[in-house]
Amino acid sequence: MENEAKKSPASRLSIGVDFGGTYVKLALVRFEERNYKIVGYSFFPTKQYSRQGLIEQLIIRIIKLKAESTFKGLRVRGVGIGVPGRVDFHRGTVLDLTNVHDWRNVSLRDELERKIKVPIFVDNDANLMAYAESKYGAAKGFKDCVCVTMGTGVGGGIIIDGKIYRGANFAAGEIGHISINKNGPTCECGSRGCVERYVGNRFILEEAVQRLRQGAKSSVRERLNGRYENLTLEMLSDAGRRKDPFALNLWNEVGVHMGVVLASVVNMLNPQVIVIGGGVANAGKLILDPMRRTIRERAFSVSCQKLQILSSKCKEKAGIIGAAALALSDRNE
Ligand SMILES: [Zn+2]
């Protein structure tokens, strides 16, 4: 403790784990006042291991990162783990995961705490991304925020009064499954016309390819030279930045669809900040401008007065930073 105090009175150390469908990433993070620094890192592929194998890998790697920290004269206060699914935060139990099979009702916290003698926190990954943005990212300094991650799916996290809002069954924040069309395409969640079916990266690409095949004119067509399977979101954003009307129109539609949903979110929660992150959000202004416009057109103007729509600051590190930050919080939050 003495050593720790000498180093810096505000320095705190924790481990954040971003448990994704493809990789599990771990980071040793040092927090100082309102900033952070990643001081150790490790990762391994998710699909190579069984459930028990994944838990064993987690234990081995957390213990290794923890050992590294002793050289730096600081002690790890806790470990936070973000998983892609529903988590009973208070019991530290993973209820179910998407894209990782055989994870139902797993007492992950208890299993890990038996081997690692520090407090373990387990939560949903979108919640933790929102937590990262609110503590150290784009929404730093604001009490209320909604964070949207636009990628393959559309995830959401809600922060109210600086705390994660999880809901009665830990299922709050499913912004991607707000419907924008009651007769729209069936979604895997069972509903129809979920916004995810219109703005998820796979659907944007499918829609673009379909329009190109039907003869839509675009500079993208020349770049692809008939090989539509090579189309990427980056190509579409590049084309949009070069004012290609086809790409501009497509991104505008994505922004409007998301804006329609967020207008309802704004009417419901009246947040100060909405943070937009994820791969699709790399299109930047191309979707943010129509999104902002649509929200202002549709939501109550009083709810828009203080509203800011901002790009993610923590980006791909949001999951890991949020997890590490949560590990320093009060478990009863
Ligand atoms: Zn859905």
XYZ file of C-alpha atoms and ligand atoms in Angstrom:
334
model
C 0.000 0.000 0.000
C 2.824 2.366 0.856
C 4.416 1.808 -2.513
C 1.079 2.414 -4.198
C 0.583 5.689 -2.358
C 4.040 6.883 -3.374
C 3.450 6.120 -7.033
C 0.394 8.367 -7.364
C -2.440 8.797 -4.897
C -5.090 8.691 -7.660
C -3.673 5.701 -9.563
C -5.888 2.644 -9.599
C -5.354 -0.592 -11.451
C -7.839 -3.143 -12.759
C -8.255 -5.747 -15.479
C -10.862 -5.440 -18.231
C -11.976 -8.398 -20.339
C -13.835 -8.045 -23.635
C -15.330 -11.502 -24.222
C -16.295 -11.394 -27.909
C -17.609 -14.034 -30.281
C -14.272 -14.137 -32.162
C -11.634 -13.102 -29.600
C -11.371 -12.725 -25.865
C -9.224 -9.649 -25.142
C -7.775 -8.791 -21.746
C -6.122 -5.566 -20.647
C -4.431 -4.354 -17.513
C -5.594 -0.757 -17.178
C -4.252 2.046 -15.007
C -6.739 4.791 -14.216
C -5.644 8.254 -13.088
C -8.323 10.775 -12.182
C -10.353 10.921 -15.419
C -7.905 9.213 -17.777
C -6.737 5.688 -18.423
C -3.741 3.848 -19.860
C -3.539 0.239 -21.015
C -0.352 -1.144 -19.441
C -0.704 -4.852 -20.265
C -2.576 -6.809 -22.924
C -3.404 -10.356 -23.992
C -5.927 -12.119 -26.242
C -7.002 -15.558 -27.472
C -9.526 -16.936 -30.007
C -12.954 -17.756 -28.580
C -14.007 -20.601 -30.847
C -11.012 -22.869 -30.126
C -12.213 -23.593 -26.616
C -15.136 -25.289 -24.899
C -16.939 -23.409 -22.154
C -14.689 -24.890 -19.475
C -11.641 -24.293 -21.665
C -12.558 -20.623 -21.998
C -12.948 -20.270 -18.245
C -9.542 -21.928 -17.694
C -7.902 -19.613 -20.252
C -9.474 -16.616 -18.519
C -8.093 -17.722 -15.157
C -4.570 -18.355 -16.511
C -4.394 -15.027 -18.339
C -5.920 -12.943 -15.565
C -3.427 -14.408 -13.071
C -0.585 -13.621 -15.502
C -1.684 -9.995 -15.987
C -2.143 -9.667 -12.236
C 1.416 -10.900 -11.687
C 2.718 -8.298 -14.170
C 1.062 -5.590 -12.128
C 3.085 -6.362 -8.999
C 6.240 -5.270 -10.857
C 4.670 -1.875 -11.388
C 4.037 -1.388 -7.681
C 0.262 -1.318 -7.934
C -2.308 -3.894 -6.922
C -5.205 -5.014 -9.116
C -8.452 -3.889 -7.440
C -10.808 -6.008 -9.515
C -11.602 -7.680 -12.823
C -14.493 -6.659 -15.081
C -15.767 -8.933 -17.850
C -18.076 -7.866 -20.669
C -19.928 -10.650 -22.491
C -22.190 -10.584 -25.565
C -25.443 -11.563 -23.895
C -27.646 -11.275 -20.869
C -26.048 -11.243 -17.425
C -27.496 -11.271 -13.917
C -25.108 -8.581 -12.763
C -25.857 -8.945 -9.045
C -25.127 -12.684 -9.007
C -22.373 -12.539 -11.641
C -24.189 -15.173 -13.694
C -24.143 -15.312 -17.493
C -27.766 -16.090 -18.438
C -27.244 -16.653 -22.173
C -24.823 -15.559 -24.895
C -25.322 -14.756 -28.572
C -22.767 -16.245 -30.984
C -21.070 -18.364 -28.300
C -22.812 -21.678 -27.717
C -23.250 -23.671 -24.499
C -23.339 -20.663 -22.147
C -26.533 -20.777 -20.154
C -26.741 -19.928 -16.461
C -22.981 -19.999 -15.930
C -21.863 -18.673 -12.523
C -18.828 -17.023 -14.079
C -18.094 -14.722 -11.149
C -18.078 -17.528 -8.580
C -15.957 -19.795 -10.782
C -13.349 -17.075 -11.250
C -13.366 -15.719 -7.700
C -12.559 -19.200 -6.411
C -9.230 -19.055 -8.277
C -8.511 -15.328 -8.471
C -8.575 -13.525 -5.184
C -9.963 -10.182 -6.347
C -13.568 -8.999 -6.885
C -14.970 -10.063 -10.276
C -17.699 -8.109 -12.107
C -19.614 -9.551 -15.066
C -21.915 -7.492 -17.286
C -23.322 -7.181 -20.786
C -20.795 -5.780 -23.296
C -23.045 -2.997 -24.633
C -23.658 -1.822 -21.053
C -19.913 -1.651 -20.516
C -19.275 0.250 -23.745
C -21.815 2.824 -22.577
C -20.138 2.911 -19.155
C -16.732 3.538 -20.803
C -18.073 6.411 -22.892
C -19.792 7.971 -19.889
C -16.744 7.693 -17.603
C -13.825 8.247 -19.973
C -15.174 8.864 -23.483
C -17.488 11.092 -25.492
C -20.076 11.429 -22.681
C -17.522 12.175 -19.934
C -18.961 14.687 -17.503
C -22.610 13.986 -18.372
C -24.928 12.162 -15.991
C -27.287 10.597 -18.523
C -26.387 9.055 -21.855
C -27.427 6.419 -24.336
C -24.728 4.604 -26.263
C -25.477 2.868 -29.555
C -23.099 0.401 -31.194
C -23.783 -0.084 -34.878
C -22.088 -3.177 -36.268
C -23.391 -6.584 -37.346
C -26.130 -5.937 -34.845
C -27.223 -2.726 -33.193
C -26.583 -2.719 -29.457
C -27.439 -0.164 -26.840
C -26.488 0.792 -23.312
C -28.245 3.257 -21.031
C -26.553 5.312 -18.308
C -28.819 7.122 -15.877
C -27.317 9.338 -13.177
C -23.878 7.856 -13.907
C -25.056 4.285 -13.406
C -25.841 1.494 -15.850
C -29.584 0.939 -16.274
C -30.046 -2.830 -16.668
C -33.804 -3.410 -16.375
C -35.852 -5.944 -14.421
C -34.435 -8.957 -16.287
C -31.111 -7.459 -17.379
C -32.402 -6.992 -20.930
C -32.616 -3.186 -21.179
C -31.036 -1.248 -24.039
C -31.995 -3.481 -27.003
C -32.219 -0.468 -29.292
C -31.541 -2.585 -32.399
C -34.844 -4.369 -31.874
C -37.033 -1.312 -31.853
C -39.289 -1.794 -34.884
C -39.542 0.849 -37.587
C -42.003 -1.153 -39.701
C -44.703 -3.353 -38.194
C -44.923 -5.404 -41.402
C -41.190 -5.399 -42.070
C -38.839 -8.373 -42.455
C -38.864 -10.978 -39.698
C -36.034 -10.563 -37.208
C -34.319 -13.401 -35.348
C -35.685 -11.913 -32.110
C -39.205 -12.866 -33.279
C -40.421 -9.355 -34.052
C -40.698 -7.658 -37.455
C -39.077 -4.613 -38.982
C -36.439 -4.208 -36.257
C -34.085 -1.351 -37.145
C -31.173 -3.803 -37.048
C -32.633 -5.386 -40.206
C -32.158 -2.054 -41.994
C -28.894 -0.700 -40.581
C -26.855 -3.785 -39.543
C -23.673 -3.969 -41.658
C -24.731 -7.160 -43.478
C -28.057 -5.614 -44.487
C -26.473 -2.382 -45.708
C -24.145 -4.405 -47.949
C -26.967 -6.677 -49.173
C -29.132 -3.687 -49.996
C -26.277 -1.919 -51.812
C -25.439 -5.015 -53.870
C -29.069 -5.531 -54.804
C -29.368 -1.949 -56.044
C -26.116 -2.181 -57.998
C -27.256 -5.423 -59.620
C -30.478 -3.693 -60.590
C -28.444 -1.112 -62.461
C -27.914 1.716 -59.955
C -25.166 4.083 -61.152
C -22.218 4.556 -58.826
C -18.442 4.921 -58.796
C -18.506 1.841 -56.540
C -19.705 -0.241 -59.466
C -16.512 0.539 -61.443
C -14.315 -0.283 -58.453
C -16.020 -3.663 -58.024
C -15.936 -4.567 -61.695
C -18.770 -7.070 -61.323
C -17.387 -8.680 -58.155
C -20.124 -7.508 -55.830
C -19.012 -9.860 -53.067
C -15.978 -7.590 -52.575
C -18.099 -4.612 -51.539
C -17.204 -3.202 -48.124
C -18.600 -0.483 -45.888
C -15.306 1.406 -46.310
C -15.859 1.542 -50.086
C -19.334 2.940 -49.505
C -18.044 5.572 -47.053
C -15.207 6.525 -49.424
C -17.712 6.947 -52.234
C -19.988 8.990 -49.961
C -17.143 11.325 -49.013
C -16.478 11.813 -52.720
C -20.155 12.811 -53.073
C -21.211 9.707 -55.008
C -25.039 10.107 -55.073
C -25.703 6.354 -54.738
C -23.563 6.072 -51.585
C -24.824 9.375 -50.151
C -28.392 8.187 -50.561
C -27.667 4.834 -48.926
C -25.970 6.403 -45.885
C -28.725 8.976 -45.665
C -31.272 6.146 -45.401
C -29.212 4.461 -42.658
C -29.043 7.752 -40.751
C -32.772 8.406 -41.142
C -33.738 4.872 -40.006
C -31.567 5.201 -36.929
C -32.810 8.754 -36.362
C -36.420 7.545 -36.306
C -35.539 5.078 -33.549
C -33.435 7.567 -31.607
C -36.211 10.182 -31.726
C -38.319 7.716 -29.725
C -35.415 7.062 -27.383
C -35.061 10.824 -26.875
C -38.790 11.200 -26.169
C -38.606 8.312 -23.718
C -35.417 9.143 -21.792
C -34.507 12.765 -22.608
C -30.743 12.028 -22.412
C -28.061 14.737 -22.614
C -25.861 12.727 -24.943
C -26.248 9.909 -27.450
C -22.935 8.301 -28.382
C -22.717 6.428 -31.670
C -20.017 3.773 -32.135
C -19.285 0.540 -34.027
C -18.083 -0.260 -37.558
C -21.098 1.251 -39.342
C -20.564 4.492 -37.413
C -17.182 4.896 -39.137
C -19.221 6.493 -41.935
C -19.210 9.509 -39.562
C -21.004 12.602 -40.829
C -22.584 10.597 -43.655
C -24.933 9.009 -41.129
C -24.658 11.425 -38.197
C -26.018 14.419 -40.132
C -29.248 12.716 -41.328
C -29.561 11.100 -37.887
C -29.354 14.477 -36.104
C -31.765 16.052 -38.578
C -34.320 13.247 -38.199
C -34.155 13.342 -34.399
C -34.774 17.102 -34.401
C -37.637 16.730 -36.860
C -39.351 14.025 -34.827
C -38.543 14.307 -31.124
C -39.973 16.916 -28.763
C -37.972 20.095 -29.265
C -37.615 20.563 -25.509
C -35.876 17.145 -25.339
C -33.473 18.220 -28.103
C -32.424 21.507 -26.487
C -29.450 20.074 -24.608
C -29.065 16.936 -26.694
C -25.729 16.118 -28.325
C -25.168 13.285 -30.806
C -21.483 12.386 -30.639
C -19.132 9.793 -32.132
C -17.605 7.212 -29.820
C -14.272 8.242 -28.327
C -13.240 4.911 -26.810
C -13.963 3.132 -30.143
C -12.859 -0.515 -30.218
C -11.416 -0.169 -26.705
C -14.822 0.760 -25.219
C -15.632 -2.807 -24.117
C -12.342 -3.389 -22.355
C -12.190 0.075 -20.730
C -15.799 -0.172 -19.551
C -15.111 -3.592 -18.042
C -11.963 -2.374 -16.294
C -13.786 0.757 -15.040
C -16.682 -1.285 -13.677
C -14.180 -3.379 -11.712
C -13.360 -0.235 -9.706
C -16.992 0.576 -8.943
C -19.231 -0.389 -6.051
C -20.835 -3.764 -6.731
C -24.166 -2.523 -5.411
C -24.399 0.148 -8.110
Zn -35.404 -7.924 -33.589
